[in-house]
């Protein structure tokens, strides 16, 4: 069931303002007394409640200092600032620090009693595979009898209660609030997708991880990180900090078929477990047979061999399974429990998800929005296609534009029929995004077809109309998302719904 956000809002935390002031470096206090009780902290003036401390952050577009008076009107009794306002609201004690971002990173974990230190924490980072890997880990841990919380791209799960996610990794205050809620609910484990943005921006400040997994690092987010080396260095931070803290049994898990793993492994000071195709690894596949809806996989592991008939498919999922298995072995989970949980795992929403609407061909919806992700799903699609392999995809606006022609070349190489369309264009002109993809799909080989249909619904419906029996239709880029972000608004849009609605009425 989808729980309301009240599960996070109902938690009761409080600290004396004097305690918060004490842990901050280079602090100055202005205004009324520090002998007052703070019952919440937030950097969003709209979320201020009676008893809050409002943190004034300077952002690229918004300066939180401008909203201090609004926060006071809503009930804030303290504010963390870099610049002291001329007219301090009478109800507020102003705490000045040199850098309010750094102050927030100190305050948030302390305010919520460092919840990560009271649970085992597993972090999964990488360009692709994080969501599936974390969900496999959650299922295995629950099968082993542990209470588990999960933070990921699709949702936040606290045992059986589900909350929709807005960021892969929440900001530092929200993250500590979520972890506190998990700990208060009795969770033994917190399992997290850890994004490169979160690592670079230190959203995980105050978190102590026990196990970290690297799935892969391929081109993505260069609009933010600028270079691939910067992107890899951000991912590396999760592993470099593993050694910190006092909890026992720290482990790092590496996909050794990814070139970045060897580099990051050298920077890691805890025990490591390696997985990949090479038989020198701790975990490697003895064999796997990929089907349209399932896969048979035999694994060698340091806990003994495993024979698995899985309800997920694709070579990329072999890697996701190996990463999860490695982490669970590191956490000393029994091999039989790992196997029984894996056999019952039936995938994640929007990750190589088959859509059954009564159509005579196969339709798959996937979140693949990077070159590596698109190549992985199309390779698997190629393996299960007896007829023609179709792909519908676009690229997001205001994101790394260098990957657009790369994805075009991948689609041209692996698919028979390509329809290039919009993804989430955001503030960019969708026609210009499509133009950049189209640079790579000229001089078509015989038998290949490429179309551009800007409207995503029209693009999907065109393929659904023209696909034939034994064909496979891959709708890539949005996966679990049920919205589309346009220049001036966000609209409801769900690739799966488009397929179902199209075939509604056609099937008797």
CSV table of N, CA, C and O in Angstrom, one decimal, residues 116 119-125 129-142 146-153 155-159 165 168-170 175 178-179 182 187-194 208-213 324 327-328 331:
chain,number,residue,atom,x,y,z
A,116,UNK,N,21.8,6.1,11.2
A,116,UNK,CA,22.5,5.1,10.4
A,116,UNK,C,23.5,4.2,11.3
A,116,UNK,O,23.8,3.1,10.9
A,119,UNK,N,21.7,1.0,12.6
A,119,UNK,CA,21.3,-0.1,11.6
A,119,UNK,C,22.5,-0.5,10.8
A,119,UNK,O,23.5,0.2,10.7
A,120,UNK,N,22.4,-1.7,10.2
A,120,UNK,CA,23.3,-2.0,9.1
A,120,UNK,C,22.9,-1.2,7.9
A,120,UNK,O,21.7,-1.2,7.5
A,121,UNK,N,23.9,-0.6,7.2
A,121,UNK,CA,23.6,0.2,6.1
A,121,UNK,C,24.3,-0.3,4.8
A,121,UNK,O,25.5,-0.5,4.8
A,122,UNK,N,23.5,-0.6,3.8
A,122,UNK,CA,24.0,-1.1,2.5
A,122,UNK,C,23.7,0.0,1.4
A,122,UNK,O,22.6,0.4,1.2
A,123,UNK,N,24.8,0.5,0.8
A,123,UNK,CA,24.7,1.5,-0.3
A,123,UNK,C,25.0,0.9,-1.6
A,123,UNK,O,26.0,0.2,-1.8
A,124,UNK,N,24.2,1.1,-2.6
A,124,UNK,CA,24.4,0.7,-4.0
A,124,UNK,C,24.6,1.9,-4.9
A,124,UNK,O,23.7,2.7,-4.9
A,125,UNK,N,25.7,2.0,-5.6
A,125,UNK,CA,25.9,3.1,-6.5
A,125,UNK,C,26.4,2.5,-7.8
A,125,UNK,O,26.8,1.4,-8.0
A,129,UNK,N,21.4,-0.4,-12.7
A,129,UNK,CA,21.3,-1.6,-11.9
A,129,UNK,C,21.0,-1.3,-10.5
A,129,UNK,O,20.7,-2.3,-9.7
A,130,UNK,N,21.0,-0.1,-10.0
A,130,UNK,CA,20.9,0.2,-8.6
A,130,UNK,C,19.5,-0.2,-8.0
A,130,UNK,O,19.4,-0.8,-7.0
A,131,UNK,N,18.4,0.1,-8.8
A,131,UNK,CA,17.1,-0.2,-8.3
A,131,UNK,C,16.8,-1.7,-8.2
A,131,UNK,O,16.3,-2.2,-7.2
A,132,UNK,N,17.2,-2.4,-9.2
A,132,UNK,CA,17.0,-3.9,-9.2
A,132,UNK,C,17.8,-4.5,-8.1
A,132,UNK,O,17.3,-5.4,-7.3
A,133,UNK,N,19.1,-4.1,-8.0
A,133,UNK,CA,20.0,-4.7,-6.9
A,133,UNK,C,19.5,-4.4,-5.5
A,133,UNK,O,19.5,-5.3,-4.7
A,134,UNK,N,19.1,-3.2,-5.2
A,134,UNK,CA,18.6,-2.9,-3.9
A,134,UNK,C,17.3,-3.6,-3.6
A,134,UNK,O,17.1,-4.1,-2.4
A,135,UNK,N,16.4,-3.8,-4.6
A,135,UNK,CA,15.2,-4.5,-4.3
A,135,UNK,C,15.4,-6.0,-4.1
A,135,UNK,O,14.7,-6.7,-3.3
A,136,UNK,N,16.4,-6.6,-4.8
A,136,UNK,CA,16.8,-8.0,-4.5
A,136,UNK,C,17.3,-8.1,-3.1
A,136,UNK,O,17.0,-9.0,-2.4
A,137,UNK,N,18.2,-7.2,-2.7
A,137,UNK,CA,18.8,-7.2,-1.4
A,137,UNK,C,17.7,-7.1,-0.3
A,137,UNK,O,17.7,-7.9,0.7
A,138,UNK,N,16.7,-6.2,-0.5
A,138,UNK,CA,15.6,-6.1,0.4
A,138,UNK,C,14.9,-7.4,0.6
A,138,UNK,O,14.6,-7.8,1.7
A,139,UNK,N,14.6,-8.0,-0.5
A,139,UNK,CA,13.8,-9.3,-0.5
A,139,UNK,C,14.6,-10.4,0.3
A,139,UNK,O,14.0,-11.1,1.1
A,140,UNK,N,15.9,-10.5,0.0
A,140,UNK,CA,16.7,-11.5,0.7
A,140,UNK,C,16.7,-11.2,2.2
A,140,UNK,O,16.6,-12.2,3.0
A,141,UNK,N,17.0,-10.0,2.6
A,141,UNK,CA,17.1,-9.7,4.0
A,141,UNK,C,15.8,-9.9,4.7
A,141,UNK,O,15.7,-10.4,5.9
A,142,UNK,N,14.7,-9.6,4.1
A,142,UNK,CA,13.3,-9.9,4.7
A,142,UNK,C,13.1,-11.4,4.8
A,142,UNK,O,12.5,-11.9,5.8
A,146,UNK,N,14.9,-10.2,8.8
A,146,UNK,CA,15.2,-8.8,9.2
A,146,UNK,C,14.1,-7.8,8.8
A,146,UNK,O,13.4,-8.0,7.8
A,147,UNK,N,14.0,-6.8,9.6
A,147,UNK,CA,13.2,-5.6,9.2
A,147,UNK,C,14.0,-4.7,8.4
A,147,UNK,O,15.2,-4.4,8.7
A,148,UNK,N,13.5,-4.2,7.2
A,148,UNK,CA,14.3,-3.5,6.2
A,148,UNK,C,13.6,-2.3,5.8
A,148,UNK,O,12.4,-2.2,5.5
A,149,UNK,N,14.4,-1.2,5.6
A,149,UNK,CA,13.9,0.0,5.0
A,149,UNK,C,14.7,0.2,3.7
A,149,UNK,O,15.9,-0.2,3.6
A,150,UNK,N,14.1,0.7,2.6
A,150,UNK,CA,14.7,0.9,1.3
A,150,UNK,C,14.5,2.3,0.9
A,150,UNK,O,13.4,2.9,1.0
A,151,UNK,N,15.6,3.0,0.3
A,151,UNK,CA,15.5,4.3,-0.3
A,151,UNK,C,16.0,4.2,-1.7
A,151,UNK,O,17.1,3.8,-1.9
A,152,UNK,N,15.1,4.5,-2.7
A,152,UNK,CA,15.5,4.4,-4.0
A,152,UNK,C,14.8,5.3,-5.0
A,152,UNK,O,14.1,6.2,-4.6
A,153,UNK,N,15.1,5.1,-6.3
A,153,UNK,CA,14.6,5.9,-7.4
A,153,UNK,C,13.1,5.9,-7.4
A,153,UNK,O,12.4,7.0,-7.6
A,155,UNK,N,10.8,4.5,-5.0
A,155,UNK,CA,10.1,4.8,-3.8
A,155,UNK,C,10.9,4.6,-2.5
A,155,UNK,O,12.1,4.1,-2.6
A,156,UNK,N,10.4,4.9,-1.4
A,156,UNK,CA,10.9,4.7,-0.1
A,156,UNK,C,10.0,3.6,0.5
A,156,UNK,O,8.8,3.8,0.5
A,157,UNK,N,10.6,2.5,1.0
A,157,UNK,CA,9.8,1.5,1.7
A,157,UNK,C,10.3,1.3,3.1
A,157,UNK,O,11.5,1.0,3.3
A,158,UNK,N,9.4,1.4,4.0
A,158,UNK,CA,9.7,1.1,5.4
A,158,UNK,C,8.9,-0.1,5.8
A,158,UNK,O,7.7,0.0,6.0
A,159,UNK,N,9.5,-1.3,5.8
A,159,UNK,CA,8.8,-2.6,5.9
A,159,UNK,C,7.8,-2.7,4.8
A,159,UNK,O,8.1,-2.8,3.7
A,165,UNK,N,9.2,8.3,-4.2
A,165,UNK,CA,10.5,9.1,-4.1
A,165,UNK,C,10.4,10.2,-5.0
A,165,UNK,O,9.8,10.2,-6.1
A,168,UNK,N,16.7,10.1,-6.2
A,168,UNK,CA,17.3,8.8,-6.0
A,168,UNK,C,17.8,8.8,-4.5
A,168,UNK,O,17.5,7.8,-3.8
A,169,UNK,N,18.5,9.8,-4.1
A,169,UNK,CA,19.0,10.0,-2.7
A,169,UNK,C,18.4,11.3,-2.3
A,169,UNK,O,18.8,12.3,-2.8
A,170,UNK,N,17.6,11.3,-1.2
A,170,UNK,CA,17.0,12.6,-0.7
A,170,UNK,C,18.1,13.6,-0.2
A,170,UNK,O,19.3,13.2,0.0
A,175,UNK,N,16.9,12.7,4.2
A,175,UNK,CA,17.5,11.4,4.4
A,175,UNK,C,17.6,11.0,5.9
A,175,UNK,O,17.3,9.9,6.2
A,178,UNK,N,14.2,10.2,7.2
A,178,UNK,CA,13.8,8.9,6.7
A,178,UNK,C,14.5,7.8,7.5
A,178,UNK,O,13.9,6.8,8.0
A,179,UNK,N,15.8,7.9,7.7
A,179,UNK,CA,16.6,6.9,8.4
A,179,UNK,C,16.1,6.8,9.9
A,179,UNK,O,16.0,5.7,10.4
A,182,UNK,N,13.0,4.9,9.9
A,182,UNK,CA,13.2,3.4,9.8
A,182,UNK,C,13.7,2.8,11.1
A,182,UNK,O,13.3,1.8,11.5
A,187,UNK,N,13.7,-1.1,12.1
A,187,UNK,CA,14.5,-1.7,11.0
A,187,UNK,C,15.9,-2.1,11.4
A,187,UNK,O,16.6,-1.3,12.1
A,188,UNK,N,16.3,-3.3,11.0
A,188,UNK,CA,17.6,-3.7,11.2
A,188,UNK,C,18.6,-3.2,10.1
A,188,UNK,O,19.8,-3.1,10.4
A,189,UNK,N,18.0,-3.1,8.9
A,189,UNK,CA,18.8,-2.7,7.8
A,189,UNK,C,18.2,-1.5,7.1
A,189,UNK,O,17.0,-1.3,6.9
A,190,UNK,N,19.1,-0.6,6.5
A,190,UNK,CA,18.7,0.4,5.6
A,190,UNK,C,19.5,0.1,4.3
A,190,UNK,O,20.7,0.0,4.3
A,191,UNK,N,18.7,0.0,3.2
A,191,UNK,CA,19.3,-0.3,1.9
A,191,UNK,C,19.0,0.9,1.0
A,191,UNK,O,17.9,1.3,0.8
A,192,UNK,N,20.1,1.5,0.4
A,192,UNK,CA,20.0,2.7,-0.3
A,192,UNK,C,20.6,2.7,-1.7
A,192,UNK,O,21.7,2.1,-1.9
A,193,UNK,N,19.9,3.3,-2.7
A,193,UNK,CA,20.5,3.7,-3.9
A,193,UNK,C,21.3,5.0,-3.6
A,193,UNK,O,20.7,5.9,-3.0
A,194,UNK,N,22.5,5.1,-3.9
A,194,UNK,CA,23.3,6.3,-3.6
A,194,UNK,C,23.8,6.9,-5.0
A,194,UNK,O,24.6,6.3,-5.7
A,208,UNK,N,26.8,6.3,8.2
A,208,UNK,CA,27.9,5.3,8.3
A,208,UNK,C,27.4,4.0,7.5
A,208,UNK,O,26.5,3.4,8.0
A,209,UNK,N,28.1,3.7,6.4
A,209,UNK,CA,27.7,2.5,5.6
A,209,UNK,C,28.6,1.3,6.1
A,209,UNK,O,29.7,1.5,6.5
A,210,UNK,N,28.0,0.1,5.9
A,210,UNK,CA,28.6,-1.1,6.3
A,210,UNK,C,29.0,-1.9,5.0
A,210,UNK,O,30.0,-2.7,5.1
A,211,UNK,N,28.3,-1.8,4.0
A,211,UNK,CA,28.6,-2.5,2.7
A,211,UNK,C,28.2,-1.5,1.6
A,211,UNK,O,27.2,-0.9,1.6
A,212,UNK,N,29.1,-1.5,0.6
A,212,UNK,CA,28.9,-0.6,-0.6
A,212,UNK,C,29.1,-1.5,-1.8
A,212,UNK,O,30.0,-2.3,-1.9
A,213,UNK,N,28.2,-1.3,-2.8
A,213,UNK,CA,28.3,-2.1,-4.1
A,213,UNK,C,28.4,-1.2,-5.2
A,213,UNK,O,27.7,-0.2,-5.4
A,324,UNK,N,24.1,-8.4,-5.7
A,324,UNK,CA,23.3,-8.6,-4.5
A,324,UNK,C,23.7,-9.8,-3.7
A,324,UNK,O,23.8,-9.8,-2.5
A,327,UNK,N,26.8,-9.0,-1.7
A,327,UNK,CA,26.5,-8.2,-0.5
A,327,UNK,C,25.9,-9.1,0.6
A,327,UNK,O,26.2,-9.0,1.8
A,328,UNK,N,25.0,-10.0,0.2
A,328,UNK,CA,24.4,-10.9,1.2
A,328,UNK,C,25.3,-11.9,1.8
A,328,UNK,O,25.2,-12.2,3.0
A,331,UNK,N,27.2,-10.1,4.3
A,331,UNK,CA,26.4,-9.9,5.5
A,331,UNK,C,26.0,-11.2,6.2
A,331,UNK,O,25.2,-11.2,7.1
